[in-house]
Short mmCIF file of C-alpha atoms in Angstrom, two decimals:
data_model
loop_
_atom_site.label_atom_id
_atom_site.label_comp_id
_atom_site.label_asym_id
_atom_site.label_seq_id
_atom_site.Cartn_x
_atom_site.Cartn_y
_atom_site.Cartn_z
CA MET L 1 6.01 -25.26 6.58
CA LYS L 2 4.73 -24.37 3.26
CA ARG L 3 7.19 -23.99 0.43
CA LEU L 4 6.29 -21.98 -2.64
CA THR L 5 8.06 -22.36 -5.93
CA PHE L 6 7.54 -19.45 -8.18
CA LEU L 7 7.65 -20.10 -11.96
CA LEU L 8 7.42 -16.70 -13.68
CA TRP L 9 6.48 -15.30 -16.93
CA LEU L 10 7.35 -11.63 -16.25
CA LEU L 11 4.71 -9.56 -17.95
CA ILE L 12 5.00 -5.84 -18.64
CA GLU L 13 1.48 -4.40 -19.26
CA VAL L 14 0.66 -0.96 -20.57
CA PHE L 15 -2.99 -0.52 -19.66
CA THR L 16 -5.85 1.74 -18.44
CA LEU L 17 -8.48 0.74 -15.98
CA SER L 18 -11.07 3.30 -17.00
CA THR L 19 -13.15 0.67 -18.73
CA ALA L 20 -13.36 -3.08 -18.16
CA LYS L 21 -13.79 -3.64 -21.89
CA GLU L 22 -10.22 -2.63 -22.82
CA GLY L 23 -7.99 -5.53 -23.84
CA TYR L 24 -4.61 -6.36 -22.46
CA SER L 25 -1.25 -6.15 -24.18
CA PHE L 26 1.58 -8.22 -22.78
CA LEU L 27 5.38 -8.22 -23.36
CA ASN L 28 7.21 -11.27 -22.13
CA ILE L 29 10.59 -10.59 -20.51
CA GLY L 30 12.72 -13.63 -19.73
CA LEU L 31 16.24 -14.94 -20.18
CA ARG L 32 16.38 -14.02 -23.82
CA GLU L 33 15.56 -10.40 -22.97
CA GLY L 34 18.32 -10.31 -20.41
CA LEU L 35 16.63 -11.24 -17.15
CA SER L 36 19.10 -13.13 -14.84
CA ASN L 37 16.58 -15.78 -13.89
CA GLU L 38 12.88 -16.51 -14.48
CA PHE L 39 12.06 -17.46 -10.93
CA VAL L 40 10.95 -14.02 -9.64
CA ASN L 41 9.96 -13.36 -6.03
CA ASP L 42 9.37 -9.59 -5.92
CA MET L 43 9.44 -6.31 -7.79
CA VAL L 44 9.39 -2.65 -7.02
CA MET L 45 9.57 0.64 -9.05
CA ASP L 46 11.76 3.45 -7.75
CA GLU L 47 11.17 7.23 -8.13
CA GLN L 48 13.22 7.34 -11.35
CA GLY L 49 10.95 4.83 -13.01
CA PHE L 50 13.39 1.87 -12.90
CA LEU L 51 11.82 -1.54 -12.31
CA TRP L 52 13.77 -3.72 -9.78
CA VAL L 53 13.21 -7.39 -10.10
CA ALA L 54 14.34 -9.89 -7.42
CA THR L 55 15.03 -13.43 -8.65
CA GLU L 56 16.32 -16.70 -7.45
CA SER L 57 19.68 -15.73 -9.03
CA GLY L 58 20.41 -12.00 -9.10
CA LEU L 59 18.87 -8.57 -8.84
CA ASN L 60 17.66 -6.91 -12.01
CA ARG L 61 17.18 -3.24 -12.85
CA ILE L 62 15.06 -2.72 -15.98
CA ALA L 63 14.99 0.56 -17.79
CA GLY L 64 13.18 0.37 -21.17
CA ASN L 65 14.87 -2.41 -23.00
CA LYS L 66 18.00 -2.44 -20.94
CA CYS L 67 18.45 -4.96 -18.14
CA THR L 68 21.24 -4.52 -15.59
CA ILE L 69 22.06 -7.42 -13.37
CA PHE L 70 23.61 -7.32 -9.91
CA LYS L 71 25.07 -10.43 -8.62
CA THR L 72 27.83 -11.33 -6.00
CA SER L 73 30.15 -12.03 -9.05
CA ASN L 74 29.97 -8.44 -10.45
CA SER L 75 29.02 -6.23 -7.44
CA ASN L 76 29.12 -5.89 -3.71
CA ILE L 77 25.61 -7.30 -3.22
CA GLY L 78 25.42 -9.67 -0.28
CA GLU L 79 23.58 -12.56 -1.83
CA ASP L 80 21.99 -13.72 -5.22
CA SER L 81 18.75 -15.31 -3.91
CA PHE L 82 15.97 -12.92 -2.92
CA ILE L 83 12.67 -13.00 -1.09
CA ASN L 84 11.42 -9.45 -0.87
CA LEU L 85 12.12 -5.83 -2.05
CA CYS L 86 11.10 -2.53 -0.60
CA TYR L 87 11.63 0.85 -2.02
CA ASP L 88 12.05 3.89 0.35
CA LYS L 89 11.35 7.15 -1.44
CA GLY L 90 12.72 9.36 1.38
CA SER L 91 16.25 7.96 1.12
CA ASN L 92 15.84 6.88 -2.60
CA SER L 93 17.01 3.47 -1.77
CA VAL L 94 15.98 -0.22 -2.47
CA TRP L 95 15.86 -2.57 0.53
CA MET L 96 16.21 -6.24 -0.30
CA GLN L 97 15.64 -9.28 1.85
CA PHE L 98 17.70 -12.41 0.95
CA LYS L 99 16.82 -16.08 1.39
CA ASN L 100 19.60 -16.35 4.04
CA GLY L 101 17.70 -13.99 6.27
CA LYS L 102 19.92 -10.91 5.73
CA ILE L 103 19.19 -7.46 4.33
CA ASP L 104 21.11 -5.24 1.98
CA VAL L 105 20.20 -1.56 0.92
CA PHE L 106 21.06 -0.20 -2.49
CA ASP L 107 21.51 3.67 -2.48
CA CYS L 108 20.06 4.73 -5.84
CA LYS L 109 22.05 8.05 -5.73
CA THR L 110 25.52 6.67 -4.91
CA GLN L 111 24.79 3.36 -6.77
CA THR L 112 26.26 1.41 -3.80
CA PHE L 113 25.21 -1.53 -1.71
CA LYS L 114 25.28 -1.54 2.10
CA HIS L 115 25.15 -4.76 4.10
CA PHE L 116 22.43 -3.50 6.52
CA SER L 117 22.40 -6.72 8.61
CA GLU L 118 25.92 -5.84 9.81
CA GLN L 119 24.43 -2.96 11.82
CA LYS L 120 25.44 -3.44 15.43
CA GLU L 121 21.90 -2.65 16.88
CA MET L 122 20.13 -5.03 14.45
CA LEU L 123 19.11 -8.38 15.83
CA GLN L 124 21.28 -11.13 14.41
CA LYS L 125 18.39 -13.33 13.49
CA SER L 126 16.79 -14.47 10.26
CA VAL L 127 14.50 -11.82 8.63
CA SER L 128 11.03 -12.91 7.59
CA ALA L 129 9.53 -9.66 6.26
CA ILE L 130 10.35 -5.97 5.67
CA HIS L 131 7.94 -3.01 4.93
CA GLY L 132 8.24 0.71 4.84
CA SER L 133 6.93 2.54 7.86
CA SER L 134 4.69 5.60 7.84
CA ASP L 135 7.44 7.75 9.27
CA GLY L 136 9.90 6.88 6.51
CA GLY L 137 11.72 4.17 8.38
CA ILE L 138 11.57 0.40 7.81
CA TRP L 139 9.82 -2.39 9.80
CA ILE L 140 11.87 -5.52 10.03
CA ALA L 141 10.13 -8.71 11.22
CA PHE L 142 12.03 -11.87 12.19
CA TYR L 143 11.21 -15.67 12.07
CA SER L 144 11.73 -15.67 15.74
CA GLY L 145 8.74 -13.36 16.31
CA ASP L 146 10.76 -10.26 17.19
CA ILE L 147 10.26 -6.99 15.46
CA GLN L 148 12.48 -4.01 14.92
CA HIS L 149 11.81 -0.48 13.65
CA TYR L 150 14.60 1.34 11.99
CA ASN L 151 14.40 5.22 12.10
CA ALA L 152 16.19 6.46 8.89
CA ASN L 153 16.62 9.96 10.37
CA THR L 154 18.21 9.04 13.67
CA GLN L 155 19.58 5.72 12.28
CA LYS L 156 18.35 4.01 15.53
CA PHE L 157 16.47 0.73 16.13
CA THR L 158 13.56 0.10 18.41
CA THR L 159 12.99 -3.47 19.32
CA PHE L 160 9.71 -5.09 20.05
CA PRO L 161 10.56 -8.53 21.47
CA LYS L 162 8.61 -11.78 20.90
CA ARG L 163 7.41 -11.86 24.45
CA LEU L 164 4.94 -9.04 23.52
CA PHE L 165 3.30 -11.52 21.09
CA PRO L 166 3.19 -14.79 22.84
CA ASN L 167 0.88 -16.40 20.26
CA ILE L 168 3.47 -16.36 17.53
CA LYS L 169 4.43 -19.91 16.96
CA ASN L 170 5.46 -20.06 13.23
CA GLY L 171 6.85 -16.53 12.60
CA ILE L 172 5.62 -13.40 10.84
CA ARG L 173 4.49 -13.20 7.21
CA CYS L 174 3.72 -9.50 6.77
CA ILE L 175 3.85 -6.22 8.75
CA MET L 176 2.74 -2.58 8.25
CA ASP L 177 1.48 0.37 10.32
CA ASP L 178 -1.40 2.76 9.63
CA GLY L 179 0.42 6.03 10.57
CA ASN L 180 -1.87 6.27 13.57
CA ASP L 181 0.07 4.29 16.08
CA HIS L 182 -1.28 0.86 14.99
CA LEU L 183 1.02 -1.89 13.90
CA TYR L 184 -0.57 -4.78 12.02
CA ILE L 185 1.32 -8.15 12.09
CA GLY L 186 0.18 -11.02 9.90
CA LEU L 187 1.31 -14.46 11.18
CA ARG L 188 2.19 -17.81 9.53
CA MET L 189 -0.72 -20.03 10.48
CA ASP L 190 -1.29 -18.28 13.89
CA GLY L 191 -3.55 -15.31 13.09
CA MET L 192 -2.97 -11.55 13.35
CA TYR L 193 -1.77 -9.04 15.93
CA VAL L 194 -2.59 -5.42 16.24
CA TYR L 195 0.00 -3.54 18.39
CA ASN L 196 -0.69 -0.03 19.73
CA LEU L 197 2.57 1.75 19.52
CA ARG L 198 1.41 4.50 21.87
CA THR L 199 -0.28 2.42 24.63
CA LYS L 200 1.89 -0.59 24.14
CA LYS L 201 -1.18 -2.88 24.20
CA THR L 202 -1.77 -5.87 21.92
CA LYS L 203 -4.86 -7.40 20.43
CA PHE L 204 -4.75 -10.85 19.09
CA TYR L 205 -7.16 -12.24 16.38
CA SER L 206 -7.48 -15.74 15.07
CA HIS L 207 -10.02 -17.86 13.23
CA ASN L 208 -13.03 -19.18 15.26
CA PRO L 209 -15.09 -21.64 13.13
CA LYS L 210 -18.11 -20.84 15.25
CA ASP L 211 -17.91 -17.08 14.53
CA GLU L 212 -18.36 -15.99 10.86
CA GLN L 213 -17.14 -12.48 11.92
CA SER L 214 -13.79 -13.74 13.14
CA LEU L 215 -10.60 -13.72 11.03
CA PRO L 216 -11.33 -16.13 8.18
CA GLY L 217 -8.03 -17.88 8.14
CA ASN L 218 -4.92 -17.98 10.28
CA ASN L 219 -2.43 -17.78 7.56
CA VAL L 220 -2.28 -14.03 6.95
CA ARG L 221 -0.32 -13.31 3.84
CA SER L 222 -1.15 -9.71 3.04
CA ILE L 223 -2.47 -6.56 4.86
CA CYS L 224 -3.41 -3.46 2.89
CA ILE L 225 -4.74 -0.09 4.22
CA ASP L 226 -6.43 1.80 1.49
CA HIS L 227 -6.77 5.61 1.04
CA MET L 228 -9.98 5.58 3.14
CA LYS L 229 -8.15 3.82 5.97
CA ASN L 230 -10.04 0.56 5.40
CA ILE L 231 -8.03 -2.43 6.58
CA TRP L 232 -7.98 -5.45 4.13
CA VAL L 233 -6.63 -8.71 5.18
CA GLY L 234 -5.69 -11.57 2.86
CA THR L 235 -5.75 -15.03 4.28
CA ASN L 236 -5.68 -18.66 3.24
CA LEU L 237 -9.43 -18.86 3.66
CA GLY L 238 -10.73 -15.62 2.29
CA LEU L 239 -10.36 -11.86 1.97
CA ALA L 240 -11.59 -9.87 5.04
CA LEU L 241 -12.31 -6.21 5.80
CA PHE L 242 -11.34 -5.56 9.45
CA ASP L 243 -13.50 -3.17 11.56
CA GLU L 244 -11.16 -2.21 14.42
CA THR L 245 -13.83 -0.51 16.39
CA SER L 246 -15.91 -3.67 16.74
CA SER L 247 -12.99 -6.10 16.35
CA ARG L 248 -15.04 -7.82 13.62
CA PHE L 249 -14.11 -9.13 10.13
CA ARG L 250 -16.33 -9.09 7.04
CA THR L 251 -15.31 -12.03 4.93
CA PHE L 252 -15.54 -12.17 1.12
CA LYS L 253 -15.29 -15.59 -0.73
CA PRO L 254 -16.06 -16.81 -4.21
CA GLN L 255 -19.66 -17.90 -4.71
CA GLU L 256 -20.62 -20.06 -7.76
CA GLN L 257 -23.87 -18.16 -8.29
CA ASN L 258 -22.50 -14.79 -7.77
CA PRO L 259 -20.30 -13.42 -10.62
CA ASN L 260 -19.58 -10.32 -8.49
CA SER L 261 -17.83 -12.25 -5.75
CA PRO L 262 -13.99 -12.55 -5.44
CA ALA L 263 -12.24 -14.98 -7.84
CA GLY L 264 -10.51 -16.98 -5.17
CA ASP L 265 -10.21 -17.43 -1.36
CA ASN L 266 -6.57 -18.35 -0.98
CA ILE L 267 -5.31 -14.72 -0.99
CA HIS L 268 -1.62 -13.96 -1.65
CA GLN L 269 -1.46 -10.21 -2.32
CA ILE L 270 -3.60 -7.10 -1.99
CA MET L 271 -2.59 -3.77 -3.50
CA GLU L 272 -4.33 -0.46 -4.13
CA MET L 273 -3.64 1.43 -7.37
CA ASP L 274 -3.35 5.20 -7.89
CA ASN L 275 -6.87 5.26 -9.26
CA HIS L 276 -8.23 3.68 -6.06
CA THR L 277 -8.90 0.24 -7.35
CA LEU L 278 -8.11 -2.62 -5.10
CA TRP L 279 -6.37 -5.59 -6.70
CA ILE L 280 -6.61 -8.99 -4.92
CA ALA L 281 -4.48 -11.93 -6.13
CA SER L 282 -5.39 -15.47 -5.27
CA ASP L 283 -3.92 -18.75 -6.51
CA LEU L 284 -6.26 -20.88 -8.72
CA GLY L 285 -8.97 -18.15 -8.83
CA GLY L 286 -7.11 -15.31 -10.45
CA ILE L 287 -7.37 -11.60 -9.81
CA SER L 288 -10.21 -9.70 -8.36
CA ILE L 289 -10.60 -5.94 -8.76
CA LEU L 290 -12.62 -3.78 -6.48
CA ASP L 291 -13.37 -0.12 -7.53
CA LEU L 292 -13.28 1.80 -4.16
CA ASN L 293 -14.42 4.96 -5.83
CA ARG L 294 -17.99 3.40 -5.81
CA TYR L 295 -18.16 2.99 -2.05
CA GLN L 296 -18.10 5.26 1.07
CA HIS L 297 -18.46 2.53 3.71
CA PRO L 298 -17.30 -0.78 2.24
CA TYR L 299 -17.89 -2.59 5.56
CA THR L 300 -21.57 -2.17 5.38
CA GLU L 301 -22.23 -1.86 1.61
CA LYS L 302 -22.84 -4.54 -1.02
CA LEU L 303 -19.57 -4.88 -2.89
CA SER L 304 -19.08 -5.94 -6.49
CA PHE L 305 -15.72 -7.50 -7.59
CA SER L 306 -14.62 -7.82 -11.14
CA THR L 307 -12.32 -10.74 -11.99
CA ASN L 308 -9.56 -11.65 -14.39
CA HIS L 309 -9.25 -15.44 -14.98
CA GLN L 310 -6.65 -15.33 -17.78
CA GLY L 311 -4.15 -18.12 -16.88
CA LYS L 312 -4.09 -20.58 -14.06
CA GLN L 313 -2.50 -18.95 -11.10
CA TRP L 314 -1.60 -15.38 -10.80
CA ALA L 315 -0.31 -12.87 -8.17
CA VAL L 316 -0.17 -9.17 -8.31
CA PHE L 317 2.64 -6.91 -6.98
CA GLN L 318 2.95 -3.54 -8.75
CA GLN L 319 3.67 0.05 -8.27
CA TYR L 320 1.03 1.97 -10.32
CA GLN L 321 2.72 5.35 -10.72
CA LYS L 322 1.70 8.27 -12.95
CA ASN L 323 3.92 8.98 -15.90
CA HIS L 324 5.48 5.54 -15.96
CA PRO L 325 4.37 2.44 -17.94
CA ARG L 326 2.08 0.37 -15.80
CA PHE L 327 3.19 -3.13 -15.16
CA PHE L 328 1.74 -6.29 -14.02
CA TRP L 329 3.36 -9.53 -13.06
CA LYS L 330 3.71 -13.18 -12.11
CA ARG L 331 2.04 -16.23 -13.25
CA MET L 332 2.89 -18.80 -10.56
CA ASP L 333 2.83 -22.64 -10.06
CA TRP L 334 2.40 -23.27 -6.36
CA GLN L 335 3.85 -26.29 -4.53
CA LEU L 336 2.63 -26.54 -0.98
#
């Protein structure tokens, strides 16, 4: 199993993407500025504009120049070492996934933690990924290959057992739905599933070296559905645009003679900003930016990526919200 060690310089960036010629201004936030630990695994921004930073040793809430640290020694939080965060706007709460496979929820209104994994209906297994669902609930994926959906309104769980997904051998990396009864499940080294929540049917996709229109790599780290409902898939062997009608993938990889190709092919994160630019983070290559405003049918059009090669390895995870300072994060050193 691949192990990733994250070495962070947390960078807060105030910037505008209206022109590629504008420079970047970075502010370093580390231990001296009050961060609990410089090994950062995830960040989210809540509706109030607070930036939540999950580290190897504590949860941080940043508001301007003030950093509030939550640890087991000073709060009711369940653990100090984090993997993933998820902000739910409907309930105004921050969901957190710990390295021990458990989940806590912080209610931003009451300022209290809830040990969500203690819910009786939740599977008592190690959690591998969490993601907000289109209906305001939460998707919870487990290393075992099982999946649960939590309905925040009814406070009920729906379980999708591993037997529905027999090709899962190494667990789930990412999960999300499109709001139209399709659940996308990215797997660790095994490919990708699409599960129809209405018909209960599954489709499995994996890399076929003899088919250039198959999934480019089986290690699916990120899935992003943009505002035009295009489905972008980030793998260990390239970025892909998935056409569900034909079950085909259009793959994008770096090309030495093409400066408009993506910066790297080992993709770790894909995010769409409020201004409809798609940011693709890869190790070694850097960050690629695709302006979706220029295209109507990206699957068939010639696409032009702009790149940012500042630094050795970068990853992107950001909430690009209006009326808040934009932020940008993470330089990483990867150990496989």
